[in-house]
Coordinates of C-alpha atoms in Angstrom, one line a residue:
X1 CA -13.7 60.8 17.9
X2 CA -10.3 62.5 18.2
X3 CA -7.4 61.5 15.7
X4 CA -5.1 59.9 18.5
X5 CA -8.1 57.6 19.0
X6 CA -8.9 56.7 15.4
X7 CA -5.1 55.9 15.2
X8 CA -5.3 54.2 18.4
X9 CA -8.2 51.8 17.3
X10 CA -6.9 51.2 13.7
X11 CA -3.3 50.3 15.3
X12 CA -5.1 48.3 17.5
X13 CA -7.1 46.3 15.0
X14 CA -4.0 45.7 12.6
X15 CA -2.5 44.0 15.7
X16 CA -5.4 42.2 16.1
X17 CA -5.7 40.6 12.4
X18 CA -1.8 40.1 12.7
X19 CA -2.4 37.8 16.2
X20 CA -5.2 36.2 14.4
X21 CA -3.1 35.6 11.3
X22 CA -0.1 34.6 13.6
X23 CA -2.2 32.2 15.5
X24 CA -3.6 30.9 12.1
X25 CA -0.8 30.0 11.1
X26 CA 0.4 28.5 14.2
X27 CA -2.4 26.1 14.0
X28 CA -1.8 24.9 10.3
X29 CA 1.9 24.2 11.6
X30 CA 1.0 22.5 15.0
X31 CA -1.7 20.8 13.3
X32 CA 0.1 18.9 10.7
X33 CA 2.8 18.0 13.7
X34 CA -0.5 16.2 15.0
X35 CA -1.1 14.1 11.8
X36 CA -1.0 10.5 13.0
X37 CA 2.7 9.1 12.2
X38 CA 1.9 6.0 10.0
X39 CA 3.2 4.5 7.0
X40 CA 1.8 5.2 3.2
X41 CA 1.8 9.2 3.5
X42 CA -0.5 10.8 1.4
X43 CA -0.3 10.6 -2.7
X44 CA -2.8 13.1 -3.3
X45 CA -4.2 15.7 -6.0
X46 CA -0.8 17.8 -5.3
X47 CA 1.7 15.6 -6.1
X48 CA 0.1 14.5 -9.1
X49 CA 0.1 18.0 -10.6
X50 CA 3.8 18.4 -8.9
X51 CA 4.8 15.4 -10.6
X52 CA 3.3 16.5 -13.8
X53 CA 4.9 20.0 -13.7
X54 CA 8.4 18.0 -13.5
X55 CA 8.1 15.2 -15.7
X56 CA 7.8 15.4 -19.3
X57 CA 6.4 12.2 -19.7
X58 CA 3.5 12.5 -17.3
X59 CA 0.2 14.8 -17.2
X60 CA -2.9 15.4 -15.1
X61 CA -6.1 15.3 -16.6
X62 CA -7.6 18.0 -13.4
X63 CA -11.5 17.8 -15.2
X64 CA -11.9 14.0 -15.0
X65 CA -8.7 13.5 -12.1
X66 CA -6.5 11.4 -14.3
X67 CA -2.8 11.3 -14.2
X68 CA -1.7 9.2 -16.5
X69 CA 1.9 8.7 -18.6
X70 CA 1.4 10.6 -21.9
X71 CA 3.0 8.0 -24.6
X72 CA 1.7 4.8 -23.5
X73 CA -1.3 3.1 -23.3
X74 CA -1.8 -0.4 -21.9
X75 CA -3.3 -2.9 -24.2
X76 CA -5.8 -6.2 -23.3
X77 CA -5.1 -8.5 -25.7
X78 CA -7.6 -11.0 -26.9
X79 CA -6.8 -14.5 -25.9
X80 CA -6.3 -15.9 -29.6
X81 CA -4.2 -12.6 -30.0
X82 CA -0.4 -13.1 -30.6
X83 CA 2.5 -11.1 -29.7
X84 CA 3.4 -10.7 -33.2
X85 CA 0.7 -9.7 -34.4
X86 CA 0.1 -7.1 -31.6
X87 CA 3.6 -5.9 -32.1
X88 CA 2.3 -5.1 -35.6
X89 CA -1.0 -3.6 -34.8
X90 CA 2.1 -1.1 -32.2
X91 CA 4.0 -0.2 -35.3
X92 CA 0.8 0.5 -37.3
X93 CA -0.2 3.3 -34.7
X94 CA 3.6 4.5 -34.1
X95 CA 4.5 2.5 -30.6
X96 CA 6.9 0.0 -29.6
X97 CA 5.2 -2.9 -28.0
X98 CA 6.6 -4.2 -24.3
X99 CA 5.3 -8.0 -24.4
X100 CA 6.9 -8.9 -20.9
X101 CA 3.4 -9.5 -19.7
X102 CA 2.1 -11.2 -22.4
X103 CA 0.9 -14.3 -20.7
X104 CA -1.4 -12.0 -18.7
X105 CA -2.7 -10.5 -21.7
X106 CA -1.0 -7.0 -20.8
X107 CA 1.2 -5.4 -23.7
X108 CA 2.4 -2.0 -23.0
X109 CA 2.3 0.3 -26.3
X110 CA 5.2 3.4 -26.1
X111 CA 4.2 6.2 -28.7
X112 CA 7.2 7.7 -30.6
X113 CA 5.7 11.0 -29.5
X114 CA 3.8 12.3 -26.4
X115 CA -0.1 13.6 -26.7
X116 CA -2.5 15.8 -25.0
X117 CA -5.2 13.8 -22.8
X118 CA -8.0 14.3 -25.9
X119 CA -5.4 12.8 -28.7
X120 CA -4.5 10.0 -26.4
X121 CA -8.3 9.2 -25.9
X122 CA -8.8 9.4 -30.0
X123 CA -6.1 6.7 -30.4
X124 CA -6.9 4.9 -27.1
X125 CA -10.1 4.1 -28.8
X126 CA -8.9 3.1 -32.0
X127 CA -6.9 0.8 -30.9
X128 CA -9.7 -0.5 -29.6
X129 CA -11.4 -1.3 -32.4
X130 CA -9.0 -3.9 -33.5
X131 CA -9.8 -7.2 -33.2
X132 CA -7.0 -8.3 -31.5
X133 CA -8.1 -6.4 -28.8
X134 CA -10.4 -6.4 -25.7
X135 CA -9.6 -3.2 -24.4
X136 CA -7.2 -0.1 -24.2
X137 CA -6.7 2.0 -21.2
X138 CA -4.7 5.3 -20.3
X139 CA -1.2 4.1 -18.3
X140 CA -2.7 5.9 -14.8
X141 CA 0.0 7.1 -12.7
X142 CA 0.5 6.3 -8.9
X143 CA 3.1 7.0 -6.1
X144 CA 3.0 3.4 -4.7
X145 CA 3.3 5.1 -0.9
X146 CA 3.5 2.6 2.1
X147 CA 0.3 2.5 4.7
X148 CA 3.3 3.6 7.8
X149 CA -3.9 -15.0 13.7
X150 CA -2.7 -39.4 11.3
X151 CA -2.1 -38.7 15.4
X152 CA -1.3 -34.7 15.6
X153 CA 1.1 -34.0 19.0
X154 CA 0.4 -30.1 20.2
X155 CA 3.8 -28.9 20.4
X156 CA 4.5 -26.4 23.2
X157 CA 4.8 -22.6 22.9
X158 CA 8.7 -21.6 22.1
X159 CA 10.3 -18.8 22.9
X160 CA 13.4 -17.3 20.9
X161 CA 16.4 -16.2 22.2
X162 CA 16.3 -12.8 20.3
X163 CA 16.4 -10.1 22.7
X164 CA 13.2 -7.5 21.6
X165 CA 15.0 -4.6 23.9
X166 CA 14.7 -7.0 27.2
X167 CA 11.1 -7.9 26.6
X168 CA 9.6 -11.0 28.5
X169 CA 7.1 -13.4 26.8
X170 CA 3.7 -13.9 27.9
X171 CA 1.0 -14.8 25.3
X172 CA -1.5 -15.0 27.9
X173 CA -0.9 -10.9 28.8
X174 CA 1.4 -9.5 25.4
X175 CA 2.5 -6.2 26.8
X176 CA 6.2 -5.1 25.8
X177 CA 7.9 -4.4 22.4
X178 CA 7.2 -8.1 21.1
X179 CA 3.1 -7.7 22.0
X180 CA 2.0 -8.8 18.3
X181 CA 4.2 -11.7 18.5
X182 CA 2.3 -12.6 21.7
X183 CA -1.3 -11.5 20.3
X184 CA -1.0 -13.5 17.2
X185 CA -0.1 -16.2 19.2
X186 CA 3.6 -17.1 16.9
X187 CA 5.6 -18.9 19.7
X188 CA 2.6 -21.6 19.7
X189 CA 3.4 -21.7 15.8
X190 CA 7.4 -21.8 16.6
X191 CA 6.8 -24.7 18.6
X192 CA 5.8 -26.8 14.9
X193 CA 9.0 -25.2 12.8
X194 CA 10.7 -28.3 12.4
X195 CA 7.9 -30.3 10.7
X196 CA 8.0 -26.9 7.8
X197 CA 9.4 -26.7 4.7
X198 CA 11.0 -23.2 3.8
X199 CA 8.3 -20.8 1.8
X200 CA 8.9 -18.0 -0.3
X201 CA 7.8 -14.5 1.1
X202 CA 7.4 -11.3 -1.5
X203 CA 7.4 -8.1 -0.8
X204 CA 6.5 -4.9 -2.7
X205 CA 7.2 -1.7 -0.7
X206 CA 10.0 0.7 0.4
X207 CA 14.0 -0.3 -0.2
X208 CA 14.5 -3.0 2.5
X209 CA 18.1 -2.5 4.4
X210 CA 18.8 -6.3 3.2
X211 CA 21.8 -6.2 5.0
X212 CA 20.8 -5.4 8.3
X213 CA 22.0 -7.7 11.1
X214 CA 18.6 -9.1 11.8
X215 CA 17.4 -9.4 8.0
X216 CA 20.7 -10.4 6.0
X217 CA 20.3 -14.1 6.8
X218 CA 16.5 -14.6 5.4
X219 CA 16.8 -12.1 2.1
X220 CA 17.2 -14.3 -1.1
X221 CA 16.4 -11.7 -3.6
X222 CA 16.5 -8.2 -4.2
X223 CA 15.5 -6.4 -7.2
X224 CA 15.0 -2.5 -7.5
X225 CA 14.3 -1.5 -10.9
X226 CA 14.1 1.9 -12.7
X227 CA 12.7 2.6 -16.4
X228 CA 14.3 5.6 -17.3
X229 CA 12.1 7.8 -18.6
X230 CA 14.3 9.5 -21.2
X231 CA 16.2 6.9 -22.4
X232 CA 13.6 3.8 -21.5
X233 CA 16.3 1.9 -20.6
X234 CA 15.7 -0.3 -17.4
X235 CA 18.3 -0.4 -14.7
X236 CA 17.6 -3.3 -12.8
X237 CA 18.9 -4.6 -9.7
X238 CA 20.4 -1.4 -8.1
X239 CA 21.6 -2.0 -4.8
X240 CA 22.9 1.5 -4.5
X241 CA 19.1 2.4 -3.6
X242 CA 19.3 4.0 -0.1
X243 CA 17.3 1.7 2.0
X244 CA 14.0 3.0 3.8
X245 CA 12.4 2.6 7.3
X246 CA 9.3 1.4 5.9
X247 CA 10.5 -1.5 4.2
X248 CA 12.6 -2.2 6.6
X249 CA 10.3 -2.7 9.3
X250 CA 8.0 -4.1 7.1
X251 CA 10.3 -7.2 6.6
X252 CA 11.0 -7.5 10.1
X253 CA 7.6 -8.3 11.2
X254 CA 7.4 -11.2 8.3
X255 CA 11.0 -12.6 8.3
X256 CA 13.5 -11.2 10.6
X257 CA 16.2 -13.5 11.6
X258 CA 15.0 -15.6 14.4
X259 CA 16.2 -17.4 17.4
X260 CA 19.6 -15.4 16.4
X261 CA 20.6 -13.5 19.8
X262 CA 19.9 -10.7 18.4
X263 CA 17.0 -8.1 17.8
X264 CA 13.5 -9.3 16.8
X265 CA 12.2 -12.1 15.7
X266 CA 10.1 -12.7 12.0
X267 CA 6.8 -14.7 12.0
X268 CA 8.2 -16.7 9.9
X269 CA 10.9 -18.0 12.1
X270 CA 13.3 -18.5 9.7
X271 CA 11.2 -20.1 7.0
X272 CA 10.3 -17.5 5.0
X273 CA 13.1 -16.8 2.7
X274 CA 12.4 -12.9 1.3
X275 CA 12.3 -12.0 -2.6
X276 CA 12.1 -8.3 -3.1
X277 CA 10.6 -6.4 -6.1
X278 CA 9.7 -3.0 -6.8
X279 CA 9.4 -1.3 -10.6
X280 CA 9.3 2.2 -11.0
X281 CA 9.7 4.8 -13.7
X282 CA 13.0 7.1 -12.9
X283 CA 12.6 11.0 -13.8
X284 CA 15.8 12.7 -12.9
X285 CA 17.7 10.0 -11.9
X286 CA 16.7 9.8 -8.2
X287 CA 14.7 7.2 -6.8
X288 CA 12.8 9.1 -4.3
X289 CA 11.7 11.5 -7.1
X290 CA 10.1 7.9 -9.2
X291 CA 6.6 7.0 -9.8
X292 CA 4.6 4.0 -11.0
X293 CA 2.1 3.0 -12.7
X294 CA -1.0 -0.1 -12.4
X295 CA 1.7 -1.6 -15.1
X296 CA 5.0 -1.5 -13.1
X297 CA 2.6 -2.6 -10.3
X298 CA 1.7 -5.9 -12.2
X299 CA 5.2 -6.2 -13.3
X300 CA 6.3 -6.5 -9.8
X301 CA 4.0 -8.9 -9.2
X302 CA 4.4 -11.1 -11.7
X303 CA 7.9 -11.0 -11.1
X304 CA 7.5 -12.7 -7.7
X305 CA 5.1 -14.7 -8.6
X306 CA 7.3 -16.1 -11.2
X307 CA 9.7 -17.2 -8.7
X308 CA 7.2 -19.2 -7.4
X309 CA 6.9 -16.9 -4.3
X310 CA 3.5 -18.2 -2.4
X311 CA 3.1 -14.3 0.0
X312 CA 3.3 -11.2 -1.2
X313 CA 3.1 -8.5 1.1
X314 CA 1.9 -5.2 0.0
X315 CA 1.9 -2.4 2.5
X316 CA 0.9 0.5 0.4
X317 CA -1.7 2.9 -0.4
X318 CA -2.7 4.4 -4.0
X319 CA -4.0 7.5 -2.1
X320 CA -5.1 7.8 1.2
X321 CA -6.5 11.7 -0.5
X322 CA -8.6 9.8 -3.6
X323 CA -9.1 6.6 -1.4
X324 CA -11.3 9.1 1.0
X325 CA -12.9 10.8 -1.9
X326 CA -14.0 7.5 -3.3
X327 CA -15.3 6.2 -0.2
X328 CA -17.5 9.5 -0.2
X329 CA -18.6 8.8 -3.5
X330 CA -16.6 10.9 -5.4
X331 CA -16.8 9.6 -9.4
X332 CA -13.3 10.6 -10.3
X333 CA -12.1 8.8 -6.9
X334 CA -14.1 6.0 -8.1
X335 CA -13.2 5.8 -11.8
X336 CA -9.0 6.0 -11.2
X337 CA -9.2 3.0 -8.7
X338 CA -11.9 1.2 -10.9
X339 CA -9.5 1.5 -14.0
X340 CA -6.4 0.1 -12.8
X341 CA -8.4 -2.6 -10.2
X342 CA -9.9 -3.8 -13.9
X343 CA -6.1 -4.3 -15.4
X344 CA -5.0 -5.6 -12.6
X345 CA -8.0 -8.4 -12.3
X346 CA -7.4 -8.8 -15.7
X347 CA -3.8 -9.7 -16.1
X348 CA -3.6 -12.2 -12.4
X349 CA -6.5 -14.0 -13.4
X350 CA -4.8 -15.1 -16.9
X351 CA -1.6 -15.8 -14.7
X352 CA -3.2 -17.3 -12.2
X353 CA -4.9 -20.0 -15.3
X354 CA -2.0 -20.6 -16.6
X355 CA 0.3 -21.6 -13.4
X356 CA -3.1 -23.9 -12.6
X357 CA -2.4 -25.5 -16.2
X358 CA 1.4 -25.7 -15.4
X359 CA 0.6 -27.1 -11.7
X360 CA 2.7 -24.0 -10.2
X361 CA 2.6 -23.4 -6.4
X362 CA -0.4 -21.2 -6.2
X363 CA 0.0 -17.5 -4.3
X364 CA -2.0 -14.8 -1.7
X365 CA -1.3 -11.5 -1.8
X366 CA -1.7 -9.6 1.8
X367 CA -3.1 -5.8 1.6
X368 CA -2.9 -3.1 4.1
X369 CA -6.6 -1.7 4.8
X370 CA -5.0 1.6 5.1
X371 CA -4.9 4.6 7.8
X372 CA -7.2 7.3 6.2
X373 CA -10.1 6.8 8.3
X374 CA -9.3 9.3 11.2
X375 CA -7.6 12.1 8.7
X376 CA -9.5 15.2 8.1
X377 CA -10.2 16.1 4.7
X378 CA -12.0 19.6 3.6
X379 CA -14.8 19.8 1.1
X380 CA -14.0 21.6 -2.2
X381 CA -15.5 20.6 -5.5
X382 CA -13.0 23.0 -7.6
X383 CA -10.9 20.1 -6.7
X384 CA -10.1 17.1 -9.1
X385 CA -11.5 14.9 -6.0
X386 CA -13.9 17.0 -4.2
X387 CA -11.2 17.3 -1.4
X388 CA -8.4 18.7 -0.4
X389 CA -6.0 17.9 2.4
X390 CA -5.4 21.1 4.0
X391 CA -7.3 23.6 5.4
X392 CA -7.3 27.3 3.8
X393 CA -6.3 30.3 6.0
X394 CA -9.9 31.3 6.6
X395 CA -11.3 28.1 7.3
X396 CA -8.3 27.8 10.0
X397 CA -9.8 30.9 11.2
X398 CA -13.3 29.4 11.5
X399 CA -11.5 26.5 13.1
X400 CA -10.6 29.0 16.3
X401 CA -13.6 31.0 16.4
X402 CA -16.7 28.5 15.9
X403 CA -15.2 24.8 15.9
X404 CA -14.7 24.3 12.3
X405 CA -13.7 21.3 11.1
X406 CA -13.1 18.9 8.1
X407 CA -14.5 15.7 7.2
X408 CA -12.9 12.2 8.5
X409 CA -14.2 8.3 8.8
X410 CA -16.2 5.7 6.7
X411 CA -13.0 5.8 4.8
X412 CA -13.3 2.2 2.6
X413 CA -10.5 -0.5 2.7
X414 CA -11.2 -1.2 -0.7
X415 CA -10.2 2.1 -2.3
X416 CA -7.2 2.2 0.0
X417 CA -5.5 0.4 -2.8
X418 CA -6.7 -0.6 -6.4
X419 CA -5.9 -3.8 -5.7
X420 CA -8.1 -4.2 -2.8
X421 CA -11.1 -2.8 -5.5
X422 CA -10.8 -6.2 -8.0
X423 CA -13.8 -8.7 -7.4
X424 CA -13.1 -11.5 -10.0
X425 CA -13.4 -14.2 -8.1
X426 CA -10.7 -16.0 -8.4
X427 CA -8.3 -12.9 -7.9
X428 CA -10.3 -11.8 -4.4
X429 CA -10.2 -15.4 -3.2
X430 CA -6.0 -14.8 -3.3
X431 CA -6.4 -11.2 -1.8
X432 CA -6.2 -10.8 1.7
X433 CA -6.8 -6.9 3.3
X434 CA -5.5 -6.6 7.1
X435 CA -7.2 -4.3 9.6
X436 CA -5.1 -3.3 12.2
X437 CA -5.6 -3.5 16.2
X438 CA -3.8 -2.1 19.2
X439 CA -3.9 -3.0 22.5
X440 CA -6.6 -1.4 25.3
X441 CA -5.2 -0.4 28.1
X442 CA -8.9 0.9 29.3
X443 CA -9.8 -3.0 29.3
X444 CA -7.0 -4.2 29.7
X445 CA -5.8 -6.4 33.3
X446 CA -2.4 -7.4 34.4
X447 CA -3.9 -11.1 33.5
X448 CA -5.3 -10.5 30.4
X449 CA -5.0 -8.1 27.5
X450 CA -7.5 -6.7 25.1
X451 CA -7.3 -5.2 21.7
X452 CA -9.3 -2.7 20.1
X453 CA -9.7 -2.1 16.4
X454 CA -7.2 1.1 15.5
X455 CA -9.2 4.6 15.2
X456 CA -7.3 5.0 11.9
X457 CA -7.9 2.1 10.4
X458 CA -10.2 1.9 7.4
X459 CA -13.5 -0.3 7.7
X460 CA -15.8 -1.8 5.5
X461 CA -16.8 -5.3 4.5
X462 CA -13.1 -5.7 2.6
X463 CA -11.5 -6.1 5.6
X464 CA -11.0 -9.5 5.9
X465 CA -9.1 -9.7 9.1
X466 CA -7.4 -7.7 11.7
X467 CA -3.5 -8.5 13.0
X468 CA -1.5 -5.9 15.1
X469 CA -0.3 -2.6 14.0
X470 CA -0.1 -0.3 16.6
X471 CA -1.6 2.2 17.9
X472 CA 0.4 5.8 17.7
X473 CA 1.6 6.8 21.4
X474 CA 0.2 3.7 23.0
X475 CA 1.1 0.0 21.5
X476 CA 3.7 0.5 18.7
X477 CA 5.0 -2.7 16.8
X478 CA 8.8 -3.1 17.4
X479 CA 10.9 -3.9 14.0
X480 CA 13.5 -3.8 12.5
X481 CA 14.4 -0.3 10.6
X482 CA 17.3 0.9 8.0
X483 CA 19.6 1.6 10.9
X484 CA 18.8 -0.9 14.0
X485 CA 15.1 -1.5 15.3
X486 CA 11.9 1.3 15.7
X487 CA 8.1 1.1 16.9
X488 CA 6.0 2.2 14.2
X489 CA 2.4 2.3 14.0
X490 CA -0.4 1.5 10.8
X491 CA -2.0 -1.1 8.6
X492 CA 1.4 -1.3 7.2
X493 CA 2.5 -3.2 10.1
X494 CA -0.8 -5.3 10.5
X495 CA -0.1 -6.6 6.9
X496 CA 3.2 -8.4 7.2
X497 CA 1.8 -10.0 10.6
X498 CA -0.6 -11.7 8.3
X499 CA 1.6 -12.4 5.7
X500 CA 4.0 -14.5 8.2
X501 CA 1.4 -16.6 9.0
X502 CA -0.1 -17.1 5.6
X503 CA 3.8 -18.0 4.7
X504 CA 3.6 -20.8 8.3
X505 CA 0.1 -22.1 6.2
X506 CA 2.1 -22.6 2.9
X507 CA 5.6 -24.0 5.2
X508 CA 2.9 -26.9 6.7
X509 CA 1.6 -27.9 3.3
X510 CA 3.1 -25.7 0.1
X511 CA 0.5 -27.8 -2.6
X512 CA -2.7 -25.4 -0.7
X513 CA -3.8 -23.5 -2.7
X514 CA -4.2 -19.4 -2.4
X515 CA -8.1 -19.6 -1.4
X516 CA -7.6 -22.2 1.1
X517 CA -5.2 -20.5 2.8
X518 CA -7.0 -17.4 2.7
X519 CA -9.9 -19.4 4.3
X520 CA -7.9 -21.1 7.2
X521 CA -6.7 -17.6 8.1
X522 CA -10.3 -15.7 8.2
X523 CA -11.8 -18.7 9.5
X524 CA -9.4 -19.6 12.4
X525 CA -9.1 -15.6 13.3
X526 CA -10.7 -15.0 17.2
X527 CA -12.8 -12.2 19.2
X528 CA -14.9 -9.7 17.3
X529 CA -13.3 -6.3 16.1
X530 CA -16.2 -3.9 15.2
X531 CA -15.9 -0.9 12.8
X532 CA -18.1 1.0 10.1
X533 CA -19.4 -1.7 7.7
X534 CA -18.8 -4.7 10.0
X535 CA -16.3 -6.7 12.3
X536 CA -13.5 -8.9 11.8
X537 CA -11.6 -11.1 14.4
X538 CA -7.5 -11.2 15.1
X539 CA -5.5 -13.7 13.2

């Protein structure tokens, strides 16, 4: 073979492996343009090790997949034990005690000093030992990210006057940008408003635009709170926080203004007045850059639940990235959720006692199911999870030449979120976790409409019922967002569709307690939604 040619031929292949790499990378890009648009993006193995790389206070355990705050540890008190004295057993092992959640049993112990994973275990289970003490755990870190049915008169269906961008109403055939309205059947519930007393609606998510034209009016209560992590002084209330689509639309769905002229209309129709709460740890004095933890989580709760508010709404995932892992049986998946479901179980049902012995309005707490189940994850057990969210460049390769592809479905509900993971009893009985449903057009008449259960929404038994949230492209849910009104799709906005009607339940008769609503809303849900571990009908 003659030089020209060699050169020829080696020119040739260069150009070759630079398409290839070109068309690679192409496909990565494109690909991740593909990724279905829905609340509660991914917390995953990366921004935990990010997150750990920036903030002194926070590290990532890769071996077992903990990332946890590195001078805390969150303390289970016995029941006898009192705050005193658990203050004392702090200073004994050089912490501060935080008793705000000492009538859950929860005290948060602050070490003068941060320690390595191993030293944190040493004293974790030393602590321990005390008998003041049921148990210690690790303070595990999360991102908190939003997953984006005497004489009684039947009162008629009513119809507000808000304008949902020229929609018409027709709960026989829902259609335009107010379909879930329609499919949920609310202007059948609006018809009954003025026998309901107003109910108080909670909501953990995203910074609400509590000033938005169609939200102002039904916001009571807005409380964004930062621990800084150098200082550990909280800064509470701070309205500066930019506000956030997510939220947004989130309170929209439950509680937007109705019958106002204007915009959208809640489910709530005007009775659910909103209380807002969201704590999380600051770490450079942004709040975008801010994580929690499964304490700040309960301290959000318990915050609205103090206020006697009877819904809380929680649109969010712990990690779509470990939720997947766990539903594939991954142990450290398994063991991060299991951890923080067990304080969480732990500290609601002591609060949930002692508002019982008080005679407290009692509380449900409505969970997204979560949008992982139609994301592709690849195999790789040098991973903390045994997944990773991205493909390599050579398995994009394979993905052009022979059809390679990752892993998606049988993604669990109940790892979605580690609150969906708690099974006391009388904490589940209060928990209620929303599939979502779009509608289909493929069965669908200009008579009649039909629904199908969303291709991204995760399955399993923990479903408990199904409400609308879209489907990407097809049947978005129309809502209010920071800067006027959006169509969003995901769990997300199933959730708060379930929350305005468990918030109607409560308006009709406000001494029911959490279980019984929970019942009348899976018991009174219609059709049969089928998925991977079981079916569940609309709300």
């Amino acid at each position: 073979m003659s030089t020209v040619l060699k050169r020829v031929l080696i020119a040739l292949i260069v150009m070759l492996l630079i398409a290839i790499a070109g068309i690679a990378a192409w496909l990565l890009f494109f690909r991740s343009l593909l990724q279905p648009s829905s609340p509660g993006e991914t917390a995953g193995v990366t921004a935990f090790q990010e997150l750990a790389a920036k903030e002194p206070t926070v590290d990532f355990n890769e071996k077992k997949g903990i990332p946890f705050v590195n001078n805390e540890l969150i303390v289970f008190a016995a029941a006898s034990a009192d705050p005193s004295a658990i203050a004392a057993l702090a200073e004994e092992h050089k912490a501060t005690s935080d008793d705000t959640l000492a009538d859950m049993g929860l005290y948060k112990f602050t070490l003068k000093e941060s320690k390595p994973y191993d030293d944190l275990e040493k004293l974790r289970k030393k602590i321990q030992e005390s008998a003041l003490v049921e148990e210690v755990q690790l303070s595990l870190v999360n991102t908190n990210q939003g997953d984006e049915e005497e004489e009684f008169k039947t009162a008629e269906e009513v119809f507000p006057n808000d304008s949902w961008n020229g929609a018409s109403w027709s709960t026989a055939a829902p259609r335009d940008e107010n379909w879930g309205m329609e499919a949920i059947n609310a202007p059948g519930a609006w018809g009954y408003l003025d026998r309901m007393s107003d109910v108080r609606i909670g909501l953990i998510d995203s910074p609400p635009n509590s000033s938005h034209e169609d939200l102002k009016d039904n916001f009571t209560d807005v409380n964004f709170t930062f621990i800084d992590t150098k200082t550990g002084e909280v800064k509470d209330n701070l309205y500066g926080i930019t506000s956030a689509d997510h939220g947004s639309h989130v309170s929209g769905i439950m509680g937007a203004s109705y019958d106002n002229s204007t915009g959208v209309s809640g489910v709530t129709g005007n009775k659910g007045k909103i209380y807002y709460n969201q704590v999380y740890y600051d770490t450079d004095g942004k709040p975008s850059s801010g994580y929690g933890t499964a304490y700040t989580y309960m301290l959000s709760l318990k915050r609205l639940i103090d206020k006697d508010v009877q819904v809380i709404n929680i649109s969010q995932n712990t990690s779509r990235l470990i939720g997947f892992a766990a539903s594939h049986g991954n142990k450290n998946a398994i063991n991060y959720l299991t951890q923080q479901a067990k304080l969480a179980e732990y500290g609601l049902s002591r609060l949930i006692a002692k508002r019982q012995a008080d005679g407290k309005p009692d509380f449900v707490i409505c969970m997204a199911a979560g949008n992982s189940n139609a994301t592709e994850y690849y195999k790789d057990d040098s991973q903390p999870y045994g997944y990773r969210e991205q493909m390599t460049f050579w398995e994009s390769l394979q993905s052009i030449f022979s059809g390679f592809h990752g892993e998606k479905g049988d993604s669990m509900a109940k790892y979605n979120n580690f609150l969906n993971l708690m099974t006391d009893d009388e904490v589940q009985s209060r928990v209620i976790v929303v599939g979502s449903v779009g509608i289909d057009f493929s069965a669908t008449s200009k008579s009649a409409t039909r629904y199908k259960y969303a291709y991204y929404s995760c399955v399993g038994s923990r479903v408990d019922v199904c409400a609308p949230g879209g489907i990407p492209g097809e049947s978005p849910i129309y809502s209010c967002v920071s800067s006027g009104y959006d169509g969003m799709c995901g769990t997300s906005m199933a959730a708060p569709h379930v929350s305005g009607v468990a918030g109607l339940v409560f308006a009709s008769n406000p001494d029911l307690t959490g279980p019984q609503v929970k019942q009348i809303i899976t018991t009174t849900a219609v059709g049969r939604y089928n998925y991977t571990g079981g079916h569940s009908g609309l709300v």
